Each structure stands twice: as structure tokens, then as C-alpha cells.
Coordinates of N, CA and C in Angstrom, one line a residue:
M25 N 217.4 -10.1 266.5 CA 216.9 -8.8 266.1 C 217.7 -8.3 265.0
T26 N 217.1 -7.4 264.2 CA 217.7 -6.8 263.0 C 218.3 -5.5 263.4
D27 N 218.9 -4.9 262.4 CA 219.6 -3.6 262.6 C 218.6 -2.4 262.6
E28 N 217.4 -2.7 262.2 CA 216.4 -1.6 262.2 C 216.0 -1.1 263.6
S29 N 215.5 0.1 263.6 CA 215.0 0.6 264.9 C 213.6 0.2 265.2
H30 N 213.3 -0.1 266.4 CA 211.9 -0.4 266.8 C 211.4 0.7 267.7
S31 N 210.2 1.2 267.3 CA 209.5 2.2 268.1 C 208.8 1.6 269.3
V32 N 209.1 2.2 270.5 CA 208.5 1.7 271.7 C 207.9 2.9 272.5
L33 N 206.6 2.7 272.9 CA 206.0 3.7 273.8 C 205.9 3.0 275.2
V34 N 206.5 3.7 276.2 CA 206.4 3.2 277.6 C 205.4 4.1 278.3
V35 N 204.4 3.5 278.9 CA 203.4 4.3 279.6 C 203.4 3.8 281.1
S36 N 203.8 4.7 281.9 CA 203.9 4.4 283.4 C 203.9 5.6 284.2
K37 N 203.2 5.6 285.3 CA 203.3 6.7 286.3 C 204.5 6.5 287.2
D38 N 205.2 5.4 287.2 CA 206.3 5.2 288.0 C 207.6 5.6 287.3
P39 N 208.2 6.7 287.8 CA 209.4 7.2 287.1 C 210.6 6.3 287.2
K40 N 210.6 5.5 288.3 CA 211.7 4.5 288.4 C 211.6 3.4 287.3
L41 N 210.4 2.9 287.1 CA 210.2 1.9 286.1 C 210.5 2.5 284.7
S42 N 210.0 3.7 284.4 CA 210.2 4.4 283.1 C 211.7 4.5 282.9
S43 N 212.4 4.9 283.9 CA 213.9 5.1 283.8 C 214.6 3.8 283.5
T44 N 214.2 2.8 284.3 CA 214.8 1.5 284.1 C 214.6 0.9 282.7
V45 N 213.4 1.0 282.2 CA 213.1 0.5 280.8 C 213.8 1.4 279.8
S46 N 213.8 2.7 280.0 CA 214.5 3.6 279.0 C 216.0 3.2 278.9
V47 N 216.6 2.9 280.0 CA 218.0 2.5 280.0 C 218.2 1.2 279.2
M48 N 217.3 0.3 279.4 CA 217.4 -1.0 278.7 C 217.1 -1.0 277.2
L49 N 216.3 0.0 276.8 CA 215.9 0.1 275.4 C 216.5 1.3 274.8
M50 N 217.8 1.2 274.5 CA 218.6 2.3 274.1 C 218.7 2.4 272.5
P51 N 218.8 3.7 272.1 CA 219.1 3.8 270.6 C 220.4 3.2 270.3
P52 N 220.7 2.9 269.1 CA 219.8 3.1 267.9 C 218.8 1.9 267.6
L53 N 218.9 0.9 268.4 CA 218.0 -0.3 268.2 C 216.5 0.1 268.6
F54 N 216.4 1.0 269.6 CA 215.0 1.3 270.0 C 214.9 2.8 270.0
E55 N 213.7 3.2 269.5 CA 213.3 4.7 269.6 C 212.2 4.7 270.7
T56 N 212.5 5.2 271.8 CA 211.6 5.1 273.0 C 211.0 6.4 273.4
D57 N 209.6 6.4 273.5 CA 208.9 7.6 274.0 C 208.4 7.1 275.4
V58 N 208.5 8.0 276.4 CA 208.0 7.7 277.7 C 206.9 8.7 278.1
M59 N 205.8 8.1 278.6 CA 204.7 9.0 279.0 C 204.2 8.5 280.3
S60 N 203.8 9.5 281.2 CA 203.2 9.1 282.5 C 201.7 9.4 282.5
D61 N 201.1 10.1 281.5 CA 199.7 10.4 281.5 C 199.0 9.5 280.5
F62 N 198.1 8.6 281.0 CA 197.5 7.6 280.2 C 196.6 8.2 279.1
N63 N 195.9 9.4 279.4 CA 195.1 10.0 278.5 C 195.9 10.6 277.3
E64 N 197.0 11.2 277.7 CA 197.9 11.7 276.6 C 198.5 10.6 275.8
A65 N 198.8 9.4 276.4 CA 199.3 8.3 275.7 C 198.2 7.7 274.7
R66 N 196.9 7.8 275.1 CA 195.8 7.4 274.2 C 195.8 8.2 273.0
R67 N 196.0 9.5 273.2 CA 196.0 10.5 272.1 C 197.2 10.1 271.1
R68 N 198.4 9.9 271.7 CA 199.6 9.6 271.0 C 199.4 8.3 270.2
V69 N 198.8 7.3 270.8 CA 198.6 6.0 270.1 C 197.6 6.2 268.9
S70 N 196.7 7.1 269.0 CA 195.7 7.4 267.9 C 196.4 8.1 266.8
E71 N 197.5 8.8 267.0 CA 198.2 9.6 266.0 C 199.4 8.8 265.4
R72 N 199.9 7.8 266.1 CA 201.2 7.2 265.7 C 201.1 5.7 266.0
V73 N 201.7 4.9 265.1 CA 201.8 3.5 265.3 C 203.2 3.2 265.9
Y74 N 203.2 2.5 267.0 CA 204.4 2.0 267.7 C 204.5 0.5 267.4
N75 N 205.8 0.0 267.3 CA 206.0 -1.4 267.2 C 205.5 -2.1 268.5
I76 N 206.0 -1.5 269.6 CA 205.7 -2.1 271.0 C 205.2 -1.0 271.9
I77 N 204.2 -1.4 272.7 CA 203.7 -0.5 273.7 C 203.9 -1.2 275.0
L78 N 204.6 -0.7 275.9 CA 204.9 -1.3 277.2 C 204.1 -0.5 278.2
V79 N 203.2 -1.2 278.9 CA 202.3 -0.5 279.8 C 202.4 -1.0 281.2
D80 N 202.5 -0.1 282.2 CA 202.5 -0.4 283.6 C 201.1 -0.6 284.1
Y81 N 200.9 -1.5 285.0 CA 199.5 -1.8 285.5 C 198.9 -0.6 286.2
A82 N 199.6 0.2 286.9 CA 199.2 1.5 287.5 C 197.8 1.4 288.1
E83 N 197.7 0.5 289.1 CA 196.5 0.4 289.9 C 195.2 0.1 289.0
G84 N 195.4 -0.6 287.9 CA 194.3 -1.0 287.0 C 194.1 -0.1 285.8
V85 N 194.6 1.2 285.9 CA 194.5 2.1 284.8 C 195.2 1.6 283.5
G86 N 196.3 0.9 283.7 CA 197.1 0.4 282.6 C 196.4 -0.7 281.9
V87 N 195.5 -1.5 282.6 CA 194.8 -2.5 281.9 C 193.8 -1.9 280.9
D88 N 193.0 -0.9 281.3 CA 192.1 -0.3 280.4 C 192.8 0.4 279.2
F89 N 193.9 1.0 279.5 CA 194.7 1.6 278.4 C 195.2 0.5 277.4
A90 N 195.7 -0.6 278.0 CA 196.2 -1.6 277.1 C 195.1 -2.2 276.2
I91 N 193.9 -2.4 276.8 CA 192.8 -2.9 276.0 C 192.4 -1.9 274.9
D92 N 192.4 -0.7 275.2 CA 192.1 0.4 274.2 C 193.2 0.3 273.1
A93 N 194.4 0.3 273.5 CA 195.5 0.3 272.6 C 195.6 -1.0 271.7
S94 N 195.0 -2.0 272.2 CA 195.1 -3.3 271.5 C 194.4 -3.2 270.1
E95 N 193.6 -2.2 269.9 CA 193.0 -2.0 268.5 C 194.0 -1.6 267.5
S96 N 195.2 -1.1 267.9 CA 196.2 -0.8 267.0 C 197.0 -2.0 266.6
L97 N 198.0 -1.8 265.7 CA 198.8 -3.0 265.2 C 200.0 -3.2 266.1
S98 N 200.1 -2.5 267.2 CA 201.2 -2.6 268.1 C 201.2 -3.9 268.9
T99 N 202.3 -4.4 269.3 CA 202.4 -5.5 270.2 C 202.5 -4.9 271.6
I100 N 201.6 -5.3 272.5 CA 201.4 -4.7 273.8 C 201.9 -5.6 274.9
L101 N 202.8 -5.1 275.7 CA 203.3 -5.8 276.9 C 202.7 -5.1 278.1
L102 N 202.0 -5.8 279.0 CA 201.5 -5.2 280.2 C 202.2 -5.7 281.4
L103 N 202.9 -4.8 282.1 CA 203.6 -5.1 283.4 C 202.6 -5.2 284.5
T104 N 202.5 -6.3 285.2 CA 201.5 -6.6 286.2 C 202.1 -7.0 287.5
P105 N 201.5 -6.6 288.6 CA 202.0 -7.1 289.9 C 201.9 -8.6 290.0
P106 N 202.9 -9.3 290.6 CA 202.9 -10.7 290.6 C 201.6 -11.3 291.2
Q107 N 201.1 -10.7 292.2 CA 199.9 -11.2 292.9 C 198.6 -11.1 292.0
L108 N 198.6 -10.3 291.0 CA 197.5 -10.1 290.1 C 197.8 -10.7 288.7
F109 N 198.9 -11.3 288.5 CA 199.4 -11.8 287.2 C 198.4 -12.7 286.5
E110 N 197.9 -13.8 287.2 CA 197.0 -14.7 286.6 C 195.7 -14.1 286.2
E111 N 195.1 -13.3 287.1 CA 193.8 -12.6 286.9 C 193.9 -11.7 285.7
V112 N 194.9 -10.8 285.7 CA 195.1 -9.8 284.6 C 195.4 -10.5 283.3
S113 N 196.2 -11.5 283.3 CA 196.6 -12.3 282.1 C 195.3 -12.9 281.5
Y114 N 194.5 -13.5 282.3 CA 193.2 -14.1 281.8 C 192.3 -13.0 281.2
R115 N 192.3 -11.9 281.8 CA 191.4 -10.8 281.3 C 191.8 -10.2 280.0
V116 N 193.1 -10.1 279.8 CA 193.6 -9.4 278.6 C 194.1 -10.3 277.4
E117 N 194.2 -11.6 277.7 CA 194.8 -12.4 276.6 C 194.0 -12.5 275.4
A118 N 192.6 -12.3 275.5 CA 191.8 -12.3 274.3 C 192.0 -11.1 273.4
Y119 N 192.6 -10.1 274.0 CA 193.0 -8.9 273.2 C 194.4 -8.9 272.6
G120 N 195.0 -10.0 272.8 CA 196.4 -10.2 272.2 C 197.4 -9.5 273.0
I121 N 197.2 -9.2 274.2 CA 198.1 -8.5 275.1 C 199.0 -9.5 275.9
I122 N 200.3 -9.3 275.9 CA 201.2 -10.1 276.6 C 201.4 -9.5 278.0
T123 N 201.3 -10.3 279.0 CA 201.5 -9.9 280.3 C 202.9 -10.4 280.8
M124 N 203.5 -9.6 281.7 CA 204.7 -10.0 282.3 C 204.7 -9.4 283.7
P125 N 205.3 -10.2 284.7 CA 205.3 -9.7 286.1 C 206.2 -8.6 286.2
N126 N 205.9 -7.7 287.1 CA 206.7 -6.5 287.5 C 206.8 -6.5 289.0
P127 N 208.0 -6.6 289.6 CA 209.3 -6.4 289.0 C 209.8 -7.6 288.2
F128 N 210.7 -7.4 287.3 CA 211.2 -8.4 286.4 C 212.8 -8.3 286.4
D129 N 213.4 -9.4 286.0 CA 214.9 -9.4 285.8 C 215.2 -9.0 284.4
Q130 N 216.4 -8.5 284.2 CA 216.8 -8.0 282.9 C 216.8 -9.0 281.8
F131 N 217.2 -10.2 282.1 CA 217.2 -11.3 281.1 C 215.8 -11.6 280.6
Y132 N 214.8 -11.7 281.6 CA 213.4 -12.0 281.2 C 212.9 -10.9 280.4
F133 N 213.2 -9.6 280.8 CA 212.7 -8.5 280.1 C 213.2 -8.5 278.6
Y134 N 214.4 -8.7 278.4 CA 215.0 -8.7 277.0 C 214.3 -9.9 276.2
N135 N 214.1 -11.0 276.8 CA 213.4 -12.1 276.1 C 212.0 -11.7 275.7
M136 N 211.3 -11.0 276.6 CA 209.9 -10.6 276.3 C 210.0 -9.5 275.2
I137 N 210.9 -8.7 275.2 CA 211.1 -7.7 274.1 C 211.3 -8.4 272.8
K138 N 212.2 -9.4 272.8 CA 212.5 -10.1 271.6 C 211.3 -10.8 271.1
A139 N 210.5 -11.4 272.0 CA 209.2 -12.0 271.6 C 208.3 -11.0 271.0
A140 N 208.2 -9.8 271.6 CA 207.3 -8.8 271.1 C 207.7 -8.4 269.7
I141 N 209.0 -8.3 269.5 CA 209.5 -7.9 268.1 C 209.1 -9.0 267.1
A142 N 209.3 -10.3 267.5 CA 208.9 -11.4 266.6 C 207.4 -11.3 266.3
V143 N 206.6 -11.1 267.3 CA 205.1 -10.9 267.1 C 204.9 -9.8 266.2
Q144 N 205.6 -8.7 266.4 CA 205.4 -7.5 265.5 C 205.7 -7.8 264.1
Y145 N 206.7 -8.5 263.8 CA 207.0 -8.9 262.4 C 205.9 -9.7 261.8
K146 N 205.4 -10.6 262.6 CA 204.2 -11.4 262.1 C 203.0 -10.6 261.9
V147 N 202.7 -9.7 262.7 CA 201.6 -8.8 262.6 C 201.7 -7.9 261.3
Q148 N 202.9 -7.4 261.0 CA 203.1 -6.6 259.8 C 202.9 -7.5 258.6
V149 N 203.4 -8.7 258.6 CA 203.2 -9.6 257.4 C 201.7 -9.8 257.2
L150 N 201.0 -10.2 258.3 CA 199.6 -10.5 258.2 C 198.8 -9.3 257.8
S151 N 199.1 -8.1 258.3 CA 198.4 -6.9 257.9 C 198.6 -6.6 256.5
S152 N 199.8 -6.8 256.0 CA 200.1 -6.5 254.6 C 199.3 -7.5 253.7
K153 N 199.2 -8.7 254.1 CA 198.4 -9.7 253.3 C 197.0 -9.4 253.3
A154 N 196.5 -8.9 254.5 CA 195.1 -8.5 254.6 C 194.7 -7.4 253.7
T155 N 195.7 -6.4 253.6 CA 195.5 -5.2 252.8 C 195.5 -5.7 251.3
Q156 N 196.4 -6.6 250.9 CA 196.4 -7.1 249.5 C 195.1 -7.8 249.2
L157 N 194.5 -8.6 250.1 CA 193.3 -9.3 249.9 C 192.1 -8.3 249.7
K158 N 192.1 -7.2 250.5 CA 191.1 -6.2 250.4 C 191.1 -5.5 249.1
V159 N 192.3 -5.2 248.6 CA 192.5 -4.6 247.3 C 192.0 -5.5 246.2
K160 N 192.4 -6.8 246.3 CA 192.0 -7.8 245.3 C 190.4 -8.0 245.3
M161 N 189.8 -8.0 246.5 CA 188.4 -8.2 246.6 C 187.7 -7.0 245.9
E162 N 188.2 -5.8 246.2 CA 187.6 -4.6 245.6 C 187.7 -4.6 244.1
E163 N 188.8 -5.1 243.6 CA 189.0 -5.2 242.1 C 188.0 -6.2 241.5
I164 N 187.8 -7.3 242.2 CA 186.8 -8.3 241.7 C 185.4 -7.7 241.7
R165 N 185.1 -7.0 242.8 CA 183.8 -6.4 243.0 C 183.5 -5.4 241.8
L166 N 184.5 -4.6 241.5 CA 184.4 -3.6 240.5 C 184.2 -4.2 239.1
V167 N 185.0 -5.2 238.8 CA 184.9 -5.9 237.5 C 183.6 -6.6 237.4
N168 N 183.1 -7.3 238.4 CA 181.9 -8.0 238.4 C 180.7 -7.0 238.2
R169 N 180.8 -5.9 238.8 CA 179.7 -4.9 238.7 C 179.7 -4.3 237.2
A170 N 180.9 -4.1 236.7 CA 181.0 -3.7 235.3 C 180.5 -4.7 234.3
K171 N 180.8 -6.0 234.6 CA 180.3 -7.1 233.7 C 178.8 -7.1 233.8
M172 N 178.2 -7.0 235.0 CA 176.7 -7.0 235.1 C 176.1 -5.8 234.3
L173 N 176.7 -4.7 234.4 CA 176.2 -3.5 233.6 C 176.3 -3.8 232.1
L174 N 177.4 -4.4 231.6 CA 177.5 -4.7 230.2 C 176.5 -5.7 229.8
M175 N 176.2 -6.7 230.7 CA 175.2 -7.7 230.3 C 173.8 -7.1 230.2
Q176 N 173.5 -6.1 231.1 CA 172.2 -5.5 231.1 C 172.1 -4.5 230.0
N177 N 173.1 -3.7 229.7 CA 173.0 -2.6 228.8 C 173.5 -3.0 227.3
M178 N 174.3 -3.9 227.2 CA 174.9 -4.3 225.9 C 174.5 -5.7 225.5
S179 N 173.6 -6.3 226.3 CA 173.1 -7.7 226.0 C 174.3 -8.7 225.7
M180 N 175.3 -8.5 226.5 CA 176.4 -9.5 226.5 C 176.2 -10.6 227.4
T181 N 176.8 -11.8 227.1 CA 176.9 -12.8 228.1 C 178.0 -12.5 229.1
E182 N 178.0 -13.3 230.2 CA 179.1 -13.0 231.2 C 180.5 -13.2 230.6
Q183 N 180.6 -14.2 229.8 CA 181.9 -14.4 229.2 C 182.3 -13.3 228.2
E184 N 181.3 -12.8 227.4 CA 181.6 -11.7 226.5 C 182.0 -10.5 227.3
A185 N 181.3 -10.2 228.3 CA 181.5 -9.0 229.2 C 183.0 -9.1 229.7
H186 N 183.3 -10.3 230.2 CA 184.6 -10.5 230.8 C 185.7 -10.3 229.7
R187 N 185.5 -10.9 228.6 CA 186.5 -10.7 227.5 C 186.6 -9.3 227.0
Y188 N 185.4 -8.6 227.0 CA 185.4 -7.2 226.6 C 186.3 -6.3 227.5
I189 N 186.1 -6.5 228.8 CA 186.9 -5.8 229.8 C 188.4 -6.1 229.7
E190 N 188.7 -7.4 229.5 CA 190.1 -7.8 229.4 C 190.8 -7.2 228.1
K191 N 190.0 -7.3 227.0 CA 190.5 -6.8 225.7 C 190.7 -5.2 225.8
E192 N 189.8 -4.5 226.3 CA 189.9 -3.1 226.4 C 191.1 -2.7 227.3
A193 N 191.3 -3.4 228.4 CA 192.5 -3.2 229.2 C 193.8 -3.4 228.5
M194 N 193.8 -4.5 227.7 CA 195.0 -4.8 227.0 C 195.3 -3.8 225.9
D195 N 194.2 -3.5 225.1 CA 194.4 -2.6 223.9 C 194.8 -1.2 224.4
R196 N 194.2 -0.8 225.5 CA 194.5 0.6 225.9 C 195.6 0.7 227.0
G197 N 196.2 -0.4 227.3 CA 197.3 -0.4 228.3 C 196.9 0.1 229.7
M198 N 195.7 -0.3 230.1 CA 195.1 0.1 231.4 C 194.8 -1.1 232.2
R199 N 194.6 -0.9 233.5 CA 194.2 -2.0 234.4 C 192.7 -2.3 234.2
K200 N 192.3 -3.5 234.4 CA 190.9 -3.9 234.3 C 190.0 -3.1 235.2
T201 N 190.5 -2.7 236.4 CA 189.7 -1.9 237.3 C 189.4 -0.5 236.7
A202 N 190.4 0.0 236.0 CA 190.2 1.4 235.4 C 189.1 1.2 234.3
I203 N 189.1 0.2 233.5 CA 188.1 -0.1 232.5 C 186.8 -0.3 233.1
A204 N 186.7 -1.1 234.2 CA 185.5 -1.3 234.9 C 184.9 0.0 235.5
E205 N 185.8 0.8 236.0 CA 185.3 2.1 236.6 C 184.7 3.0 235.4
E206 N 185.3 3.0 234.2 CA 184.7 3.7 233.1 C 183.3 3.2 232.7
I207 N 183.2 1.9 232.7 CA 181.9 1.2 232.4 C 180.9 1.6 233.4
I208 N 181.2 1.5 234.7 CA 180.3 1.9 235.8 C 179.9 3.3 235.7
R209 N 180.8 4.2 235.3 CA 180.4 5.6 235.2 C 179.5 5.8 234.0
R210 N 179.7 5.1 232.9 CA 178.9 5.2 231.7 C 177.5 4.6 231.9
Y211 N 177.4 3.4 232.5 CA 176.1 2.7 232.6 C 175.5 2.7 234.0
G212 N 176.3 3.0 235.0 CA 175.8 3.0 236.4 C 175.1 4.2 236.7

């Protein structure tokens, strides 16, 4: 683990479990919020991104919460009664939720937290790459639309339109997307 702080949301109706987890996830390495109300936790997750969300089974309520929270970029650990572990694991694994039996020993818990942190790093990298790809695709879409408009309105070939946008961008010290947006406003 690195020196940075990891945000953790613990959602459990069991005060003993919340207390145990809070003691194990101490500052400065962890910034831990503890909530016992699952509806309030849903609201909190919609407002803030946590690195890790640790959810207690809570007679099945925790499963529904964990599935809802899986839409976020958080890594979710669901604490499950041992007798329901296989059934619950099978139900939630498609959502990317990691299950672990409760009660747990300290060593196992720390290893699961370390695994969750590793998963979180990977999620952040992939999310960043996805964002970059979306931006690049939008740039391509804009430039292609501008080229089409130049071809229709200025009787240019595709190569001429492409060269025109590149030259305008270079000559004016602007991005190709800015030139494309001007063309779209002018002819679109």
C-alpha cells in the first residue's frame, strides 16, 4: 500500500462490526465513514466516490445496497454469513462485488482490503483510459463532421478538407477541434 489515504464507507447495522472495522482501518492510511442506515448510505454514495465500500449482509439488505453501489467506481466488499457465502457470492460476482465471510480474522481482512486497494488502482487506470478514449472519439467525430460540411459547402475533397482543418489549426495556434467547431457553426 502507498502513503496516500484511502476513503472507505462502512455500511452496517451491527455496531460491533462497525467498531471492529473502524479500529482496523485507522487514519492516516484510511479515511473511514460509518453508516448504519442503508438509504442514507445510498444518498452518500450518489454524492461522493469512495475507494472502498464495505457492506454488511444485514439480512439481505446489504446485498441490494451493494448491487446498487456497484454502479459507482468503488471497490465493494460484501461481508456475508458463512452459511450463505456461496449463494451470495454467485449472485453478486457479475456486479464485480467481492464477498468475504463474516466473522473474519484480522489477517484475512487486511488481505482483502489490500486486494480491494489493488483493484481500485486498476479501476482508476481503466476509468482514466476510457475517459481519454471518449475525448478522442468526440474529437474525431467533430473533425469528421466539419470535413463533411467543407466537402458539401466548399466542394473540397476529403483530403483537402482534412488539410484545411490542420492548416487552420497550425496557422492560428488552435486545436483542430476548435477549428472544426467554428466550421460546424458556420455551415451546420
